[in-house]
Short mmCIF file of N, CA and C and ligand atoms in Angstrom, two decimals:
data_model
loop_
_atom_site.label_atom_id
_atom_site.label_comp_id
_atom_site.label_asym_id
_atom_site.label_seq_id
_atom_site.Cartn_x
_atom_site.Cartn_y
_atom_site.Cartn_z
N MET A 10 -101.02 6.66 -73.62
CA MET A 10 -100.32 5.76 -72.98
C MET A 10 -98.65 5.71 -73.24
N GLU A 11 -97.63 5.50 -72.90
CA GLU A 11 -96.16 5.41 -72.57
C GLU A 11 -95.82 4.77 -72.47
N LYS A 12 -95.87 3.34 -73.14
CA LYS A 12 -95.00 1.94 -72.02
C LYS A 12 -93.36 1.55 -71.88
N GLY A 13 -92.32 2.67 -73.37
CA GLY A 13 -91.40 2.84 -72.64
C GLY A 13 -91.28 3.84 -71.43
N LYS A 14 -89.95 3.30 -70.68
CA LYS A 14 -89.35 3.88 -69.92
C LYS A 14 -88.36 5.59 -70.20
N PHE A 15 -88.09 5.70 -70.04
CA PHE A 15 -87.32 7.28 -70.04
C PHE A 15 -86.24 7.37 -69.79
N ILE A 16 -84.89 6.91 -69.45
CA ILE A 16 -83.97 7.07 -68.99
C ILE A 16 -82.69 7.90 -68.83
N VAL A 17 -83.07 9.09 -68.23
CA VAL A 17 -81.65 10.47 -68.61
C VAL A 17 -80.38 9.82 -66.96
N ILE A 18 -79.70 9.89 -68.42
CA ILE A 18 -78.49 9.85 -68.76
C ILE A 18 -77.38 11.42 -67.49
N SER A 19 -77.12 12.21 -66.77
CA SER A 19 -76.66 12.91 -66.53
C SER A 19 -75.39 13.29 -66.34
N GLY A 20 -74.48 14.15 -66.44
CA GLY A 20 -73.01 14.48 -65.58
C GLY A 20 -72.40 15.26 -66.46
N PRO A 21 -71.87 15.77 -66.11
CA PRO A 21 -70.60 16.72 -66.33
C PRO A 21 -70.48 16.00 -67.82
N SER A 22 -69.36 16.92 -68.67
CA SER A 22 -68.92 16.93 -70.22
C SER A 22 -67.29 16.31 -69.34
N GLY A 23 -67.29 15.32 -70.52
CA GLY A 23 -66.10 14.67 -69.90
C GLY A 23 -65.82 13.26 -68.96
N VAL A 24 -67.40 12.96 -68.51
CA VAL A 24 -66.99 12.45 -67.05
C VAL A 24 -67.88 10.73 -67.63
N GLY A 25 -67.95 10.55 -68.94
CA GLY A 25 -67.93 9.10 -69.16
C GLY A 25 -69.40 9.01 -70.06
N LYS A 26 -70.53 9.79 -69.48
CA LYS A 26 -71.63 8.79 -69.69
C LYS A 26 -71.80 8.57 -71.22
N GLY A 27 -71.31 9.29 -72.26
CA GLY A 27 -71.71 8.86 -73.54
C GLY A 27 -71.19 7.01 -73.42
N THR A 28 -69.67 7.38 -73.06
CA THR A 28 -69.60 5.94 -73.37
C THR A 28 -69.94 5.54 -72.02
N ILE A 29 -70.44 6.27 -70.88
CA ILE A 29 -71.40 4.55 -70.14
C ILE A 29 -72.93 4.05 -71.60
N CYS A 30 -73.42 4.71 -71.98
CA CYS A 30 -74.55 4.16 -72.43
C CYS A 30 -73.90 4.32 -73.23
N ASN A 31 -73.53 4.07 -74.95
CA ASN A 31 -73.55 3.30 -75.73
C ASN A 31 -72.78 1.84 -75.55
N LYS A 32 -72.75 1.72 -74.12
CA LYS A 32 -71.97 0.50 -74.07
C LYS A 32 -73.46 -0.75 -73.36
N LEU A 33 -73.98 0.54 -72.74
CA LEU A 33 -75.88 -0.07 -72.86
C LEU A 33 -76.74 -0.47 -73.21
N ILE A 34 -76.75 0.50 -74.74
CA ILE A 34 -77.73 0.76 -75.62
C ILE A 34 -78.58 -0.59 -75.91
N ASN A 35 -77.05 -1.17 -77.24
CA ASN A 35 -77.12 -2.57 -77.04
C ASN A 35 -77.28 -3.71 -76.34
N GLU A 36 -77.21 -3.79 -75.60
CA GLU A 36 -77.46 -4.42 -74.74
C GLU A 36 -78.92 -4.99 -74.11
N LEU A 37 -79.45 -3.60 -73.24
CA LEU A 37 -80.63 -3.38 -72.95
C LEU A 37 -81.59 -3.01 -74.22
N ASN A 38 -81.29 -3.55 -74.81
CA ASN A 38 -82.06 -2.88 -76.52
C ASN A 38 -83.13 -1.68 -76.28
N ALA A 39 -81.97 -0.88 -76.07
CA ALA A 39 -82.69 0.40 -76.02
C ALA A 39 -82.16 1.45 -77.26
N TRP A 40 -82.82 2.29 -76.86
CA TRP A 40 -82.73 3.86 -78.16
C TRP A 40 -82.77 4.63 -77.68
N TYR A 41 -81.25 5.13 -78.74
CA TYR A 41 -80.77 6.50 -77.72
C TYR A 41 -81.29 7.82 -78.45
N SER A 42 -81.83 9.41 -77.33
CA SER A 42 -82.81 10.00 -77.71
C SER A 42 -80.92 11.14 -78.62
N VAL A 43 -81.32 10.70 -80.06
CA VAL A 43 -79.98 12.37 -80.52
C VAL A 43 -80.54 13.82 -80.06
N SER A 44 -79.86 14.63 -79.02
CA SER A 44 -80.11 15.39 -79.42
C SER A 44 -80.17 16.45 -80.56
N THR A 45 -80.21 17.60 -80.24
CA THR A 45 -80.43 18.70 -81.48
C THR A 45 -79.85 19.74 -80.61
N THR A 46 -78.49 20.59 -81.54
CA THR A 46 -77.87 21.03 -80.61
C THR A 46 -77.60 22.70 -81.59
N THR A 47 -77.34 24.19 -81.18
CA THR A 47 -77.04 25.18 -81.78
C THR A 47 -74.41 25.55 -81.84
N ARG A 48 -74.79 24.54 -80.33
CA ARG A 48 -72.40 24.04 -80.23
C ARG A 48 -71.99 23.69 -81.98
N SER A 49 -70.81 23.97 -81.76
CA SER A 49 -70.87 23.30 -82.90
C SER A 49 -70.08 21.72 -82.84
N PRO A 50 -69.66 21.34 -83.70
CA PRO A 50 -69.65 19.29 -83.62
C PRO A 50 -67.92 19.99 -82.83
N ARG A 51 -67.78 18.94 -82.16
CA ARG A 51 -66.25 18.51 -82.19
C ARG A 51 -65.88 16.94 -82.57
N GLU A 52 -64.51 17.56 -83.05
CA GLU A 52 -63.62 16.46 -84.15
C GLU A 52 -64.26 15.31 -83.77
N GLY A 53 -65.11 14.35 -84.45
CA GLY A 53 -65.04 13.47 -84.91
C GLY A 53 -66.94 13.40 -84.56
N GLU A 54 -66.74 14.28 -84.46
CA GLU A 54 -68.45 13.64 -84.32
C GLU A 54 -69.38 14.06 -84.65
N VAL A 55 -70.41 13.61 -85.55
CA VAL A 55 -71.42 13.30 -87.14
C VAL A 55 -72.65 13.50 -87.04
N ASP A 56 -72.88 14.35 -87.51
CA ASP A 56 -74.62 14.77 -87.12
C ASP A 56 -74.90 13.74 -87.53
N GLY A 57 -75.81 13.85 -87.53
CA GLY A 57 -77.76 12.84 -86.57
C GLY A 57 -76.59 11.95 -85.63
N VAL A 58 -75.74 11.71 -85.61
CA VAL A 58 -74.97 10.05 -85.07
C VAL A 58 -74.45 10.88 -83.49
N ASN A 59 -74.01 11.58 -82.78
CA ASN A 59 -74.23 12.59 -81.43
C ASN A 59 -74.73 13.19 -80.59
N TYR A 60 -75.45 14.23 -82.29
CA TYR A 60 -76.22 15.13 -81.89
C TYR A 60 -76.85 15.87 -83.62
N TYR A 61 -77.62 16.77 -84.03
CA TYR A 61 -78.40 17.18 -84.78
C TYR A 61 -77.63 18.38 -84.63
N PHE A 62 -76.76 19.26 -85.49
CA PHE A 62 -75.70 20.51 -85.50
C PHE A 62 -77.21 21.17 -86.17
N ILE A 63 -77.20 22.31 -85.89
CA ILE A 63 -78.48 23.39 -86.34
C ILE A 63 -77.88 24.31 -86.10
N SER A 64 -78.18 25.86 -87.03
CA SER A 64 -77.71 27.15 -86.11
C SER A 64 -79.33 27.21 -84.93
N LYS A 65 -78.79 28.82 -84.27
CA LYS A 65 -79.48 29.25 -83.24
C LYS A 65 -80.73 29.39 -83.94
N GLU A 66 -81.22 29.95 -85.40
CA GLU A 66 -82.52 30.43 -86.59
C GLU A 66 -83.51 29.09 -86.63
N GLU A 67 -82.72 28.19 -86.92
CA GLU A 67 -83.43 27.51 -86.68
C GLU A 67 -83.96 26.73 -85.40
N PHE A 68 -82.92 25.82 -84.61
CA PHE A 68 -83.50 26.43 -83.89
C PHE A 68 -84.16 27.01 -83.11
N GLU A 69 -84.81 28.10 -82.86
CA GLU A 69 -85.41 28.89 -82.55
C GLU A 69 -86.18 28.63 -83.37
N LYS A 70 -86.47 28.92 -84.02
CA LYS A 70 -87.44 28.01 -85.54
C LYS A 70 -88.59 26.86 -84.72
N LYS A 71 -88.19 25.92 -84.72
CA LYS A 71 -88.78 24.78 -84.01
C LYS A 71 -89.27 24.50 -82.09
N ILE A 72 -88.62 25.53 -81.58
CA ILE A 72 -89.14 25.94 -81.20
C ILE A 72 -90.15 26.55 -80.64
N LYS A 73 -90.50 27.07 -81.17
CA LYS A 73 -91.60 27.88 -81.86
C LYS A 73 -92.44 27.08 -82.67
N ASP A 74 -91.55 25.98 -83.19
CA ASP A 74 -92.95 24.76 -83.55
C ASP A 74 -93.38 24.06 -82.59
N GLY A 75 -93.18 23.96 -81.48
CA GLY A 75 -93.26 22.93 -80.62
C GLY A 75 -92.88 21.69 -80.87
N GLU A 76 -90.70 21.63 -81.33
CA GLU A 76 -91.07 20.13 -82.30
C GLU A 76 -90.38 19.65 -80.67
N PHE A 77 -89.92 20.34 -79.06
CA PHE A 77 -89.28 19.77 -78.16
C PHE A 77 -89.88 19.81 -77.38
N LEU A 78 -89.16 18.06 -77.27
CA LEU A 78 -89.98 18.28 -75.44
C LEU A 78 -89.71 18.26 -73.94
N GLU A 79 -88.80 19.08 -74.46
CA GLU A 79 -88.30 19.74 -73.64
C GLU A 79 -86.28 20.36 -74.37
N TYR A 80 -86.32 21.48 -73.76
CA TYR A 80 -84.66 22.30 -74.06
C TYR A 80 -84.19 23.58 -72.99
N ASN A 81 -82.99 23.75 -73.18
CA ASN A 81 -82.03 24.16 -72.07
C ASN A 81 -81.68 25.27 -73.10
N VAL A 82 -80.30 26.37 -72.43
CA VAL A 82 -78.95 26.52 -72.69
C VAL A 82 -78.44 26.57 -71.98
N TYR A 83 -77.48 25.85 -71.82
CA TYR A 83 -75.77 25.45 -71.47
C TYR A 83 -74.39 26.31 -72.48
N ASN A 84 -74.10 26.39 -71.48
CA ASN A 84 -72.84 27.61 -72.19
C ASN A 84 -73.05 28.33 -73.66
N ASN A 85 -73.97 28.90 -73.31
CA ASN A 85 -74.55 29.61 -74.14
C ASN A 85 -74.82 29.29 -76.38
N ASN A 86 -75.41 28.14 -75.36
CA ASN A 86 -75.65 26.64 -76.94
C ASN A 86 -77.12 26.67 -76.41
N TYR A 87 -77.61 26.38 -76.87
CA TYR A 87 -79.09 25.37 -76.78
C TYR A 87 -79.13 24.40 -77.50
N TYR A 88 -79.58 22.68 -76.53
CA TYR A 88 -79.51 22.25 -76.39
C TYR A 88 -81.42 21.46 -76.39
N GLY A 89 -81.32 20.40 -77.07
CA GLY A 89 -83.17 19.71 -77.04
C GLY A 89 -83.17 18.47 -77.21
N THR A 90 -84.35 18.13 -76.26
CA THR A 90 -84.62 16.69 -77.25
C THR A 90 -85.84 17.12 -78.26
N SER A 91 -86.08 16.29 -79.52
CA SER A 91 -86.78 16.12 -80.40
C SER A 91 -88.53 14.92 -80.14
N LYS A 92 -89.07 15.53 -79.25
CA LYS A 92 -90.50 15.51 -78.83
C LYS A 92 -91.26 14.10 -79.88
N LYS A 93 -91.21 14.43 -81.13
CA LYS A 93 -92.72 13.11 -81.47
C LYS A 93 -91.77 11.48 -81.36
N ILE A 94 -90.72 12.07 -81.91
CA ILE A 94 -89.69 10.55 -81.99
C ILE A 94 -89.58 10.12 -80.58
N VAL A 95 -89.13 10.46 -79.61
CA VAL A 95 -89.34 10.19 -78.63
C VAL A 95 -91.19 9.61 -78.15
N LEU A 96 -91.75 10.42 -78.72
CA LEU A 96 -92.47 9.94 -78.34
C LEU A 96 -93.52 8.35 -79.13
N ASP A 97 -93.10 8.82 -80.05
CA ASP A 97 -93.57 6.92 -80.99
C ASP A 97 -93.00 5.61 -80.00
N LYS A 98 -91.47 6.39 -79.34
CA LYS A 98 -90.88 5.40 -79.52
C LYS A 98 -91.13 4.86 -78.04
N MET A 99 -90.93 6.15 -77.44
CA MET A 99 -91.87 5.29 -76.14
C MET A 99 -93.34 4.89 -76.39
N LYS A 100 -94.24 5.03 -76.76
CA LYS A 100 -95.62 4.06 -77.62
C LYS A 100 -95.32 2.99 -78.03
N GLN A 101 -93.50 2.56 -78.26
CA GLN A 101 -93.65 1.02 -78.89
C GLN A 101 -93.30 0.02 -77.59
N GLY A 102 -93.53 0.97 -76.68
CA GLY A 102 -92.63 0.30 -75.90
C GLY A 102 -91.00 -0.08 -75.59
N VAL A 103 -90.52 0.67 -76.12
CA VAL A 103 -88.87 1.34 -76.00
C VAL A 103 -88.26 2.10 -75.05
N ASN A 104 -87.28 1.81 -74.80
CA ASN A 104 -87.01 2.15 -73.47
C ASN A 104 -85.77 3.63 -74.04
N VAL A 105 -86.30 4.90 -73.88
CA VAL A 105 -85.49 5.47 -74.68
C VAL A 105 -84.02 6.67 -72.95
N PHE A 106 -83.30 5.80 -73.74
CA PHE A 106 -81.45 6.73 -73.66
C PHE A 106 -81.44 8.88 -73.40
N SER A 107 -81.46 8.80 -72.63
CA SER A 107 -81.69 10.43 -72.71
C SER A 107 -80.10 11.43 -72.04
N GLU A 108 -79.50 11.44 -73.15
CA GLU A 108 -78.25 12.16 -72.16
C GLU A 108 -78.46 13.59 -71.91
N ILE A 109 -79.07 14.65 -70.95
CA ILE A 109 -79.28 15.70 -71.07
C ILE A 109 -78.59 15.97 -69.46
N ASP A 110 -79.17 17.64 -69.61
CA ASP A 110 -78.34 17.93 -68.07
C ASP A 110 -79.28 18.06 -67.35
N VAL A 111 -78.84 19.28 -66.12
CA VAL A 111 -79.97 18.92 -64.72
C VAL A 111 -80.90 19.51 -65.47
N ASN A 112 -80.71 20.61 -65.77
CA ASN A 112 -82.27 21.23 -66.20
C ASN A 112 -83.28 20.57 -66.77
N GLY A 113 -82.34 19.85 -67.65
CA GLY A 113 -83.38 18.74 -68.53
C GLY A 113 -83.75 18.07 -67.66
N ALA A 114 -83.48 17.50 -67.15
CA ALA A 114 -83.41 16.19 -66.02
C ALA A 114 -85.10 16.80 -65.23
N HIS A 115 -85.00 18.36 -65.23
CA HIS A 115 -85.61 18.36 -64.09
C HIS A 115 -86.72 17.73 -64.71
N ASN A 116 -86.66 19.01 -65.98
CA ASN A 116 -88.38 19.09 -66.87
C ASN A 116 -89.05 17.77 -67.51
N ILE A 117 -88.31 17.46 -67.48
CA ILE A 117 -88.24 15.78 -67.85
C ILE A 117 -88.94 15.09 -66.57
N LYS A 118 -88.70 15.29 -66.40
CA LYS A 118 -89.49 14.65 -65.01
C LYS A 118 -91.14 14.74 -64.14
N LYS A 119 -91.06 16.00 -64.29
CA LYS A 119 -92.81 16.46 -64.89
C LYS A 119 -92.99 15.68 -65.56
N ILE A 120 -93.25 16.53 -67.43
CA ILE A 120 -93.57 15.26 -68.04
C ILE A 120 -93.64 14.45 -67.59
N PHE A 121 -92.89 13.00 -67.25
CA PHE A 121 -92.46 11.64 -67.83
C PHE A 121 -92.36 10.90 -65.94
N PRO A 122 -93.52 11.74 -65.19
CA PRO A 122 -93.23 11.71 -63.41
C PRO A 122 -92.36 9.81 -62.98
N ASP A 123 -92.62 8.93 -64.27
CA ASP A 123 -91.99 7.67 -63.28
C ASP A 123 -90.37 7.02 -64.25
N ALA A 124 -89.66 8.93 -65.00
CA ALA A 124 -88.59 8.86 -65.64
C ALA A 124 -87.66 7.98 -64.97
N LEU A 125 -86.69 7.65 -65.66
CA LEU A 125 -85.20 7.18 -64.63
C LEU A 125 -84.38 8.09 -64.33
N LEU A 126 -84.00 8.64 -62.94
CA LEU A 126 -82.82 9.89 -62.91
C LEU A 126 -81.46 9.49 -62.74
N ILE A 127 -80.47 9.35 -63.42
CA ILE A 127 -78.74 8.21 -62.89
C ILE A 127 -78.04 10.17 -63.29
N TYR A 128 -77.13 10.37 -61.92
CA TYR A 128 -75.89 11.36 -62.76
C TYR A 128 -74.87 10.29 -62.30
N ILE A 129 -74.24 10.72 -63.26
CA ILE A 129 -72.54 10.15 -63.75
C ILE A 129 -71.73 10.85 -62.88
N ALA A 130 -71.56 10.62 -61.81
CA ALA A 130 -70.28 12.04 -60.82
C ALA A 130 -69.12 12.11 -61.25
N PRO A 131 -67.68 13.41 -60.92
CA PRO A 131 -66.31 12.66 -61.01
C PRO A 131 -65.88 12.62 -59.91
N PRO A 132 -64.84 11.72 -59.36
CA PRO A 132 -64.16 11.07 -58.46
C PRO A 132 -64.12 12.32 -57.71
N SER A 133 -63.77 12.95 -58.98
CA SER A 133 -63.46 14.69 -58.30
C SER A 133 -63.34 16.12 -59.22
N MET A 134 -62.94 16.67 -59.51
CA MET A 134 -63.10 17.57 -59.90
C MET A 134 -62.23 17.83 -60.82
N GLU A 135 -60.64 17.79 -60.04
CA GLU A 135 -58.87 17.54 -60.46
C GLU A 135 -59.73 16.65 -61.41
N VAL A 136 -59.61 15.56 -60.94
CA VAL A 136 -59.85 13.52 -61.99
C VAL A 136 -60.98 14.96 -63.35
N LEU A 137 -61.53 14.85 -63.46
CA LEU A 137 -62.94 15.79 -64.08
C LEU A 137 -61.57 16.85 -65.37
N ARG A 138 -61.10 17.74 -64.36
CA ARG A 138 -60.26 19.26 -65.20
C ARG A 138 -59.01 18.20 -66.44
N GLU A 139 -58.69 17.04 -65.19
CA GLU A 139 -57.43 16.25 -66.15
C GLU A 139 -58.14 15.82 -66.73
N ARG A 140 -59.66 15.54 -67.01
CA ARG A 140 -59.89 14.24 -68.77
C ARG A 140 -60.66 14.89 -69.59
N LEU A 141 -60.53 16.14 -68.70
CA LEU A 141 -61.32 16.90 -70.32
C LEU A 141 -60.26 17.65 -70.79
N ILE A 142 -58.43 17.62 -70.31
CA ILE A 142 -57.34 18.70 -70.80
C ILE A 142 -56.89 17.12 -71.91
N ARG A 143 -57.09 15.77 -70.60
CA ARG A 143 -56.71 14.31 -72.33
C ARG A 143 -58.04 14.72 -72.97
N ARG A 144 -58.79 15.36 -73.23
CA ARG A 144 -59.42 14.95 -74.63
C ARG A 144 -59.33 15.53 -75.80
N GLY A 145 -58.77 17.41 -75.09
CA GLY A 145 -58.16 17.38 -75.81
C GLY A 145 -59.36 18.15 -77.67
N THR A 146 -61.07 18.81 -76.99
CA THR A 146 -61.26 19.00 -78.12
C THR A 146 -62.36 20.54 -77.42
N GLU A 147 -61.71 21.09 -76.54
CA GLU A 147 -61.61 22.31 -75.32
C GLU A 147 -60.90 23.30 -75.13
N SER A 148 -60.86 24.59 -75.75
CA SER A 148 -59.75 25.77 -74.63
C SER A 148 -59.52 24.88 -73.36
N GLU A 149 -59.02 26.48 -72.33
CA GLU A 149 -58.83 26.09 -71.50
C GLU A 149 -60.57 26.86 -70.23
N GLU A 150 -60.68 27.95 -71.72
CA GLU A 150 -60.85 28.99 -71.02
C GLU A 150 -62.38 27.95 -71.42
N LYS A 151 -63.15 27.82 -71.77
CA LYS A 151 -64.46 25.70 -72.16
C LYS A 151 -64.18 25.62 -70.83
N ILE A 152 -62.90 24.36 -71.05
CA ILE A 152 -63.16 24.18 -69.95
C ILE A 152 -63.33 23.93 -68.60
N ASN A 153 -62.63 25.63 -67.81
CA ASN A 153 -63.11 25.59 -66.95
C ASN A 153 -64.60 26.97 -66.74
N GLN A 154 -64.82 27.23 -68.16
CA GLN A 154 -66.64 26.92 -67.92
C GLN A 154 -67.22 26.07 -67.35
N ARG A 155 -66.84 25.01 -68.34
CA ARG A 155 -67.53 23.68 -67.84
C ARG A 155 -67.03 22.52 -66.33
N LEU A 156 -66.50 22.83 -65.92
CA LEU A 156 -65.99 23.02 -64.55
C LEU A 156 -66.55 23.60 -63.62
N GLU A 157 -67.18 24.45 -63.73
CA GLU A 157 -67.65 25.76 -63.15
C GLU A 157 -69.84 25.46 -62.86
N ILE A 158 -70.36 25.26 -64.10
CA ILE A 158 -71.40 24.44 -64.24
C ILE A 158 -70.99 22.98 -63.87
N ALA A 159 -70.31 22.65 -63.57
CA ALA A 159 -69.85 20.78 -62.90
C ALA A 159 -70.35 21.72 -61.63
N LYS A 160 -69.98 22.32 -61.05
CA LYS A 160 -69.65 22.55 -60.10
C LYS A 160 -71.31 22.41 -58.61
N LYS A 161 -71.91 23.45 -60.23
CA LYS A 161 -72.58 23.85 -59.44
C LYS A 161 -74.03 22.73 -59.51
N GLU A 162 -74.16 21.92 -60.42
CA GLU A 162 -74.48 21.03 -61.50
C GLU A 162 -75.26 19.89 -59.61
N LEU A 163 -73.78 19.37 -59.45
CA LEU A 163 -73.06 18.31 -58.20
C LEU A 163 -73.92 18.59 -57.42
N LYS A 164 -74.49 20.50 -56.74
CA LYS A 164 -74.93 20.07 -55.56
C LYS A 164 -76.66 20.99 -55.64
N GLU A 165 -76.58 20.33 -57.35
CA GLU A 165 -77.95 19.47 -57.54
C GLU A 165 -78.89 18.33 -57.21
N VAL A 166 -77.72 17.20 -57.28
CA VAL A 166 -78.09 16.64 -57.85
C VAL A 166 -78.91 15.46 -57.04
N ASP A 167 -79.40 15.70 -55.36
CA ASP A 167 -80.32 15.01 -55.09
C ASP A 167 -81.42 14.70 -55.32
N PHE A 168 -81.70 15.34 -56.08
CA PHE A 168 -83.63 15.04 -57.26
C PHE A 168 -83.16 13.65 -58.12
N TYR A 169 -81.99 13.87 -57.88
CA TYR A 169 -81.65 12.01 -58.65
C TYR A 169 -82.29 10.49 -58.55
N ASP A 170 -82.52 9.51 -59.20
CA ASP A 170 -82.92 8.50 -58.19
C ASP A 170 -81.66 7.42 -57.69
N PHE A 171 -80.64 8.06 -58.39
CA PHE A 171 -79.43 7.37 -58.24
C PHE A 171 -78.14 8.77 -58.71
N VAL A 172 -77.41 8.14 -57.96
CA VAL A 172 -75.45 8.47 -58.15
C VAL A 172 -74.47 7.63 -57.97
N VAL A 173 -73.93 7.43 -59.59
CA VAL A 173 -73.00 6.64 -59.56
C VAL A 173 -71.29 7.52 -60.12
N VAL A 174 -71.02 7.20 -59.46
CA VAL A 174 -69.25 7.49 -59.56
C VAL A 174 -68.94 6.81 -60.55
N ASN A 175 -67.83 7.53 -61.67
CA ASN A 175 -66.68 6.98 -62.56
C ASN A 175 -65.12 7.20 -62.18
N ASP A 176 -65.43 6.30 -61.35
CA ASP A 176 -64.00 6.40 -60.78
C ASP A 176 -63.68 5.30 -61.57
N ASP A 177 -63.81 3.95 -62.01
CA ASP A 177 -63.19 3.80 -63.34
C ASP A 177 -64.66 2.48 -64.13
N LEU A 178 -64.33 3.26 -65.29
CA LEU A 178 -65.35 2.67 -66.23
C LEU A 178 -66.82 1.49 -66.30
N GLU A 179 -65.78 0.42 -65.88
CA GLU A 179 -65.84 -1.20 -65.97
C GLU A 179 -66.88 -1.19 -64.47
N THR A 180 -67.08 0.00 -63.32
CA THR A 180 -66.99 -0.77 -62.25
C THR A 180 -68.80 0.16 -61.96
N ALA A 181 -68.66 1.97 -63.12
CA ALA A 181 -69.96 2.01 -63.03
C ALA A 181 -70.87 1.94 -64.39
N THR A 182 -70.35 1.21 -65.24
CA THR A 182 -71.64 0.42 -67.06
C THR A 182 -71.75 -0.11 -65.11
N ASN A 183 -71.01 -1.52 -64.88
CA ASN A 183 -72.11 -2.39 -63.99
C ASN A 183 -73.49 -1.49 -62.77
N GLU A 184 -72.56 -1.01 -62.57
CA GLU A 184 -73.76 -0.39 -61.10
C GLU A 184 -74.10 0.02 -62.36
N VAL A 185 -74.68 1.55 -63.28
CA VAL A 185 -75.23 1.06 -64.43
C VAL A 185 -76.39 0.90 -64.69
N ARG A 186 -76.08 -0.41 -65.11
CA ARG A 186 -76.99 -1.36 -65.98
C ARG A 186 -77.41 -2.37 -64.57
N ASN A 187 -77.06 -2.58 -63.48
CA ASN A 187 -77.88 -3.52 -62.59
C ASN A 187 -79.54 -2.65 -61.88
N ILE A 188 -78.90 -1.34 -61.58
CA ILE A 188 -79.75 0.66 -61.33
C ILE A 188 -80.88 0.08 -62.60
N ILE A 189 -80.91 0.06 -63.92
CA ILE A 189 -81.47 0.13 -65.10
C ILE A 189 -82.14 -1.34 -64.53
N LEU A 190 -81.86 -2.58 -65.40
CA LEU A 190 -82.21 -4.08 -64.51
C LEU A 190 -83.42 -3.50 -64.27
N LYS A 191 -82.37 -3.60 -62.35
CA LYS A 191 -83.64 -3.11 -61.42
C LYS A 191 -84.94 -2.16 -62.32
N GLU A 192 -84.57 -1.65 -62.52
CA GLU A 192 -85.79 -0.13 -62.53
C GLU A 192 -86.67 -0.40 -63.79
N ILE A 193 -86.72 -1.28 -64.72
CA ILE A 193 -87.60 -1.67 -66.14
C ILE A 193 -88.53 -2.66 -65.94
P1 5GP B 220 -71.87 18.71 -74.56
O1 5GP B 220 -71.20 20.37 -75.25
O2 5GP B 220 -70.38 18.13 -73.10
O3 5GP B 220 -72.14 17.92 -75.46
O4 5GP B 220 -73.52 18.73 -73.51
C1 5GP B 220 -73.94 20.05 -73.00
C2 5GP B 220 -74.55 20.19 -71.88
O5 5GP B 220 -75.47 19.33 -73.22
C3 5GP B 220 -74.58 17.68 -70.92
O6 5GP B 220 -75.14 18.10 -69.30
C4 5GP B 220 -75.64 17.31 -71.95
O7 5GP B 220 -75.71 16.39 -71.18
C5 5GP B 220 -76.92 18.01 -72.17
N1 5GP B 220 -77.37 18.23 -73.35
C6 5GP B 220 -77.38 17.94 -74.20
N2 5GP B 220 -78.71 17.51 -75.07
C7 5GP B 220 -79.07 18.02 -74.40
C8 5GP B 220 -80.95 18.31 -73.60
O8 5GP B 220 -81.56 17.55 -75.72
N3 5GP B 220 -81.25 18.92 -73.94
C9 5GP B 220 -80.72 18.62 -72.87
N4 5GP B 220 -81.21 19.82 -71.64
N5 5GP B 220 -79.03 18.91 -71.96
C10 5GP B 220 -79.38 18.23 -73.00
#
C-alpha cells in the first residue's frame, strides 16, 4: 500500500509549473519524478535532471518491458513516468511531484484515485505566447503547436482538483503550497 501521495502538476509549457515545483519540492520534502522523453533537450536542460532523454527505439523497448506507470505522445514525442522508483518512493511515504500532461493526469487518477491533481493555467493565451517567445527555446511553429495543445487542454481541466492561474509567480506558488499542505 502506498503511503506517499502522488501530486500531479499540469499546465502548458511556459506557464511556470517547473518553477513552482522547484520552489516547493525542498520545502515540502517531496521527490520529483524525472520523466523520460524522446524530445531533444532544450538549451540548459540536463539529462537525468529535467528528463531522461532517450531515443524512440529505447522508449518503445521500455514500454514493452512495462517500465512506465503511464506514458503519452505529446507533439510527436513520447513522455513517460518510471514505474519502479515512483512506487518505491510512495511506499516509503514520500510524496511524489510529477509534471505531466492532461492525458497522463487521467491515467494517474485511475492508478492512484487519491492523487492530487493541480492545473496551472496562464492568465490568457496572449500572455502564454509572450512567455514562450521570451523563453526563446522553441521555433514559432513549435510555439503555435504548443498553444493549440494548450487551448485543447484548457477545455479539459474540469477533472483537476484545483486550477491555479499563474498571473504572479509568488501568488501562484503560495496558492499551490496552501492546497498541498491542506490535502496531504
Ligand atoms: P515539455 O516538452 O514542454 O517539457 O513537455 C510537454 C508536455 O509533456 C508537458 O505538458 C509536460 O507536463 C508533459 N509531460 C512531461 N513528462 C511527462 C510524463 O512523464 N508523462 C506525461 N503523460 N506527460 C509528461
